Each structure stands twice: as structure tokens, then as C-alpha cells.
Amino acid sequence: LVVSIVFGSAYFPSEILPNYIQKISYLTSFSFGIENLRLLLDQNVNVKATLFNIVFILMLSVIYYSIGSIFLKLSVAKIKKSGSFGKF
């Protein structure tokens, strides 16, 4: 959560960050949500940019959900194999 807030353009735009940190900020859906908020508060609403951000947020959500599901299945399989589930 802290990474999303710090690198997600919450306090300052990601354009002023160094290039390698900008790439990290694009991995958070928070930056696209903040960008949508800024676009919607502007008088000249850019519908294409807003829709692009929404689609990108949905794509990131599907990717992160898939990665989380894979790791959950792997960890449950490891716990079943080792029999250490009772410790938790």
C-alpha cells in the first residue's frame, strides 16, 4: 500500500520522478486512478484517456489476481506436502 501511495502519483505527478521510478509507478493501479480523478476534475474531460486508464486498471487487476491465485495454490500445495498447516 505504501508503494502505491508513494509511487502512485498521490503526492506529486510521476512525470517529475526519475525514469526508473516512473516505471515502478506504472505497475500500480493507484497512479491510473489518480490520473482519472485529475482528468475528471478538469473542465475539458478527455474521454479516451479516461477509458484507457479504466481498461488498464482492469487489466492490472486481472494480472495481479492471476499471480495471487497461482501463489496461493503453490503455497497450499507446499503446506499440504509438508503437513505444516496445523502450526498456523
Coordinates of N, CA and C in Angstrom, one line a residue:
L1 N 0.8 -1.2 0.0 CA 0.0 0.0 0.0 C 0.9 1.3 0.0
V2 N 1.9 1.2 0.8 CA 2.8 2.4 0.8 C 3.5 2.6 -0.5
V3 N 3.9 1.6 -1.2 CA 4.5 1.7 -2.5 C 3.5 2.3 -3.5
S4 N 2.2 1.9 -3.4 CA 1.2 2.5 -4.3 C 1.0 4.0 -4.0
I5 N 1.0 4.4 -2.8 CA 0.8 5.8 -2.4 C 2.0 6.6 -2.8
V6 N 3.2 6.2 -2.5 CA 4.4 6.9 -2.8 C 4.7 7.0 -4.3
F7 N 4.6 5.9 -5.0 CA 4.9 5.9 -6.4 C 3.7 6.1 -7.3
G8 N 2.5 6.2 -6.7 CA 1.3 6.2 -7.5 C 0.8 7.6 -7.8
S9 N 1.6 8.6 -7.7 CA 1.2 10.0 -8.1 C 0.2 10.6 -7.1
A10 N 0.2 10.1 -5.9 CA -0.7 10.7 -4.9 C -0.2 12.0 -4.4
Y11 N 1.0 12.2 -4.2 CA 1.6 13.5 -3.6 C 2.1 14.4 -4.7
F12 N 2.6 13.8 -5.8 CA 3.2 14.6 -6.9 C 3.1 13.8 -8.1
P13 N 3.1 14.4 -9.3 CA 3.0 13.7 -10.6 C 4.2 12.8 -10.8
S14 N 4.0 11.6 -11.4 CA 5.0 10.7 -11.7 C 6.0 11.2 -12.8
E15 N 5.6 12.2 -13.5 CA 6.4 12.7 -14.6 C 7.7 13.4 -14.0
I16 N 7.6 13.9 -12.8 CA 8.8 14.6 -12.2 C 9.8 13.6 -11.6
L17 N 9.4 12.3 -11.5 CA 10.3 11.3 -10.9 C 11.3 10.8 -11.9
P18 N 12.4 10.2 -11.5 CA 13.4 9.6 -12.4 C 12.7 8.5 -13.2
N19 N 13.3 8.2 -14.4 CA 12.7 7.2 -15.3 C 12.5 5.9 -14.7
Y20 N 13.4 5.4 -13.9 CA 13.3 4.0 -13.3 C 12.2 4.0 -12.3
I21 N 11.9 5.1 -11.6 CA 10.8 5.2 -10.6 C 9.5 5.3 -11.3
Q22 N 9.5 6.0 -12.5 CA 8.3 6.2 -13.3 C 7.8 4.8 -13.7
K23 N 8.7 3.9 -14.1 CA 8.3 2.6 -14.5 C 7.6 1.8 -13.3
I24 N 8.1 2.0 -12.1 CA 7.5 1.4 -11.0 C 6.1 1.9 -10.7
S25 N 5.9 3.2 -10.9 CA 4.6 3.8 -10.7 C 3.6 3.3 -11.7
Y26 N 4.0 2.9 -12.9 CA 3.1 2.4 -13.9 C 2.6 1.0 -13.5
L27 N 3.3 0.3 -12.6 CA 2.8 -1.0 -12.1 C 1.8 -0.9 -11.1
T28 N 1.5 0.2 -10.6 CA 0.4 0.4 -9.6 C -0.8 0.9 -10.2
S29 N -2.0 0.4 -9.9 CA -3.2 0.8 -10.4 C -3.6 2.2 -9.8
F30 N -3.0 2.5 -8.7 CA -3.3 3.7 -8.0 C -2.9 5.0 -8.9
S31 N -1.8 4.9 -9.6 CA -1.4 6.0 -10.4 C -2.5 6.3 -11.5
F32 N -3.0 5.3 -12.1 CA -4.0 5.4 -13.1 C -5.4 5.9 -12.6
G33 N -5.7 5.5 -11.3 CA -6.9 6.0 -10.7 C -6.7 7.5 -10.3
I34 N -5.6 7.9 -9.9 CA -5.3 9.3 -9.6 C -5.4 10.1 -10.9
E35 N -4.8 9.6 -11.9 CA -4.8 10.3 -13.2 C -6.3 10.4 -13.7
N36 N -7.1 9.4 -13.5 CA -8.5 9.6 -13.9 C -9.2 10.6 -13.1
L37 N -8.9 10.7 -11.8 CA -9.5 11.7 -10.9 C -9.1 13.1 -11.4
R38 N -7.9 13.3 -11.8 CA -7.4 14.6 -12.3 C -8.1 14.9 -13.6
L39 N -8.2 13.9 -14.5 CA -8.9 14.1 -15.8 C -10.3 14.5 -15.6
L40 N -11.0 13.8 -14.7 CA -12.4 14.1 -14.5 C -12.7 15.5 -13.8
L41 N -11.7 15.9 -13.0 CA -11.9 17.2 -12.3 C -11.5 18.4 -13.3
D42 N -10.9 18.1 -14.4 CA -10.5 19.1 -15.4 C -11.8 19.5 -16.1
Q43 N -11.8 20.7 -16.6 CA -13.0 21.2 -17.3 C -13.1 20.5 -18.7
N44 N -12.0 20.2 -19.4 CA -12.0 19.6 -20.7 C -11.7 18.1 -20.5
V45 N -12.8 17.3 -20.3 CA -12.6 15.9 -20.0 C -12.2 15.1 -21.2
N46 N -11.1 14.4 -21.1 CA -10.6 13.6 -22.2 C -11.1 12.2 -22.0
V47 N -12.2 11.8 -22.7 CA -12.9 10.6 -22.5 C -12.0 9.4 -22.9
K48 N -11.2 9.5 -24.0 CA -10.4 8.4 -24.4 C -9.3 8.1 -23.4
A49 N -8.7 9.1 -22.8 CA -7.7 8.9 -21.8 C -8.3 8.2 -20.6
T50 N -9.5 8.7 -20.2 CA -10.1 8.1 -19.0 C -10.5 6.7 -19.2
L51 N -11.0 6.3 -20.4 CA -11.4 4.9 -20.7 C -10.1 4.1 -20.8
F52 N -9.0 4.6 -21.4 CA -7.8 3.9 -21.4 C -7.3 3.5 -20.0
N53 N -7.4 4.5 -19.1 CA -6.9 4.3 -17.7 C -7.8 3.2 -17.0
I54 N -9.1 3.3 -17.3 CA -10.0 2.3 -16.7 C -9.7 0.9 -17.2
V55 N -9.5 0.8 -18.5 CA -9.1 -0.6 -19.1 C -7.8 -1.0 -18.5
F56 N -6.9 -0.1 -18.4 CA -5.6 -0.5 -17.9 C -5.6 -1.0 -16.4
I57 N -6.5 -0.3 -15.6 CA -6.7 -0.7 -14.2 C -7.3 -2.1 -14.2
L58 N -8.3 -2.4 -15.0 CA -8.9 -3.7 -15.1 C -7.9 -4.8 -15.5
M59 N -7.0 -4.5 -16.5 CA -6.0 -5.4 -16.9 C -5.0 -5.7 -15.8
L60 N -4.6 -4.7 -15.1 CA -3.7 -4.9 -14.0 C -4.4 -5.7 -12.9
S61 N -5.6 -5.5 -12.6 CA -6.3 -6.2 -11.6 C -6.4 -7.7 -12.0
V62 N -6.7 -8.0 -13.2 CA -6.7 -9.4 -13.7 C -5.4 -10.1 -13.6
I63 N -4.3 -9.3 -13.9 CA -3.0 -9.9 -13.9 C -2.6 -10.1 -12.4
Y64 N -2.8 -9.2 -11.5 CA -2.5 -9.3 -10.1 C -3.3 -10.4 -9.5
Y65 N -4.6 -10.5 -9.8 CA -5.4 -11.6 -9.3 C -4.9 -13.0 -9.7
S66 N -4.5 -13.1 -11.0 CA -3.9 -14.3 -11.5 C -2.6 -14.7 -10.8
I67 N -1.8 -13.8 -10.6 CA -0.5 -14.0 -9.9 C -0.8 -14.4 -8.5
G68 N -1.7 -13.8 -7.8 CA -2.0 -14.1 -6.4 C -2.6 -15.5 -6.3
S69 N -3.5 -15.9 -7.3 CA -4.1 -17.2 -7.3 C -3.1 -18.3 -7.5
I70 N -2.1 -18.1 -8.4 CA -1.0 -19.0 -8.6 C -0.2 -19.2 -7.3
F71 N 0.2 -18.1 -6.7 CA 1.0 -18.2 -5.5 C 0.2 -18.9 -4.3
L72 N -1.1 -18.6 -4.3 CA -1.9 -19.2 -3.2 C -2.0 -20.7 -3.4
K73 N -2.2 -21.2 -4.7 CA -2.2 -22.6 -5.0 C -0.9 -23.3 -4.7
L74 N 0.2 -22.6 -5.0 CA 1.5 -23.2 -4.8 C 1.8 -23.3 -3.3
S75 N 1.4 -22.3 -2.5 CA 1.6 -22.3 -1.1 C 0.8 -23.3 -0.4
V76 N -0.5 -23.5 -0.8 CA -1.4 -24.5 -0.2 C -0.8 -25.9 -0.5
A77 N -0.3 -26.1 -1.8 CA 0.2 -27.4 -2.1 C 1.5 -27.7 -1.3
K78 N 2.3 -26.7 -1.0 CA 3.5 -26.9 -0.2 C 3.1 -27.2 1.2
I79 N 2.1 -26.5 1.7 CA 1.7 -26.7 3.1 C 1.1 -28.1 3.3
K80 N 0.3 -28.6 2.3 CA -0.2 -29.9 2.3 C 0.9 -31.0 2.3
K81 N 1.9 -30.7 1.4 CA 3.0 -31.7 1.3 C 3.8 -31.7 2.6
S82 N 4.1 -30.6 3.2 CA 4.9 -30.6 4.4 C 4.1 -30.9 5.7
G83 N 2.8 -30.8 5.6 CA 2.0 -31.0 6.8 C 2.1 -29.9 7.9
S84 N 2.5 -28.7 7.5 CA 2.7 -27.7 8.5 C 1.5 -26.7 8.6
F85 N 0.4 -27.1 8.1 CA -0.8 -26.2 8.2 C -1.3 -26.1 9.6
G86 N -1.1 -27.1 10.4 CA -1.6 -27.0 11.8 C -0.8 -26.0 12.7
K87 N 0.4 -25.6 12.2 CA 1.2 -24.6 13.0 C 0.6 -23.2 13.0
F88 N -0.2 -23.0 12.0 CA -0.8 -21.6 11.8 C -2.2 -21.6 12.2

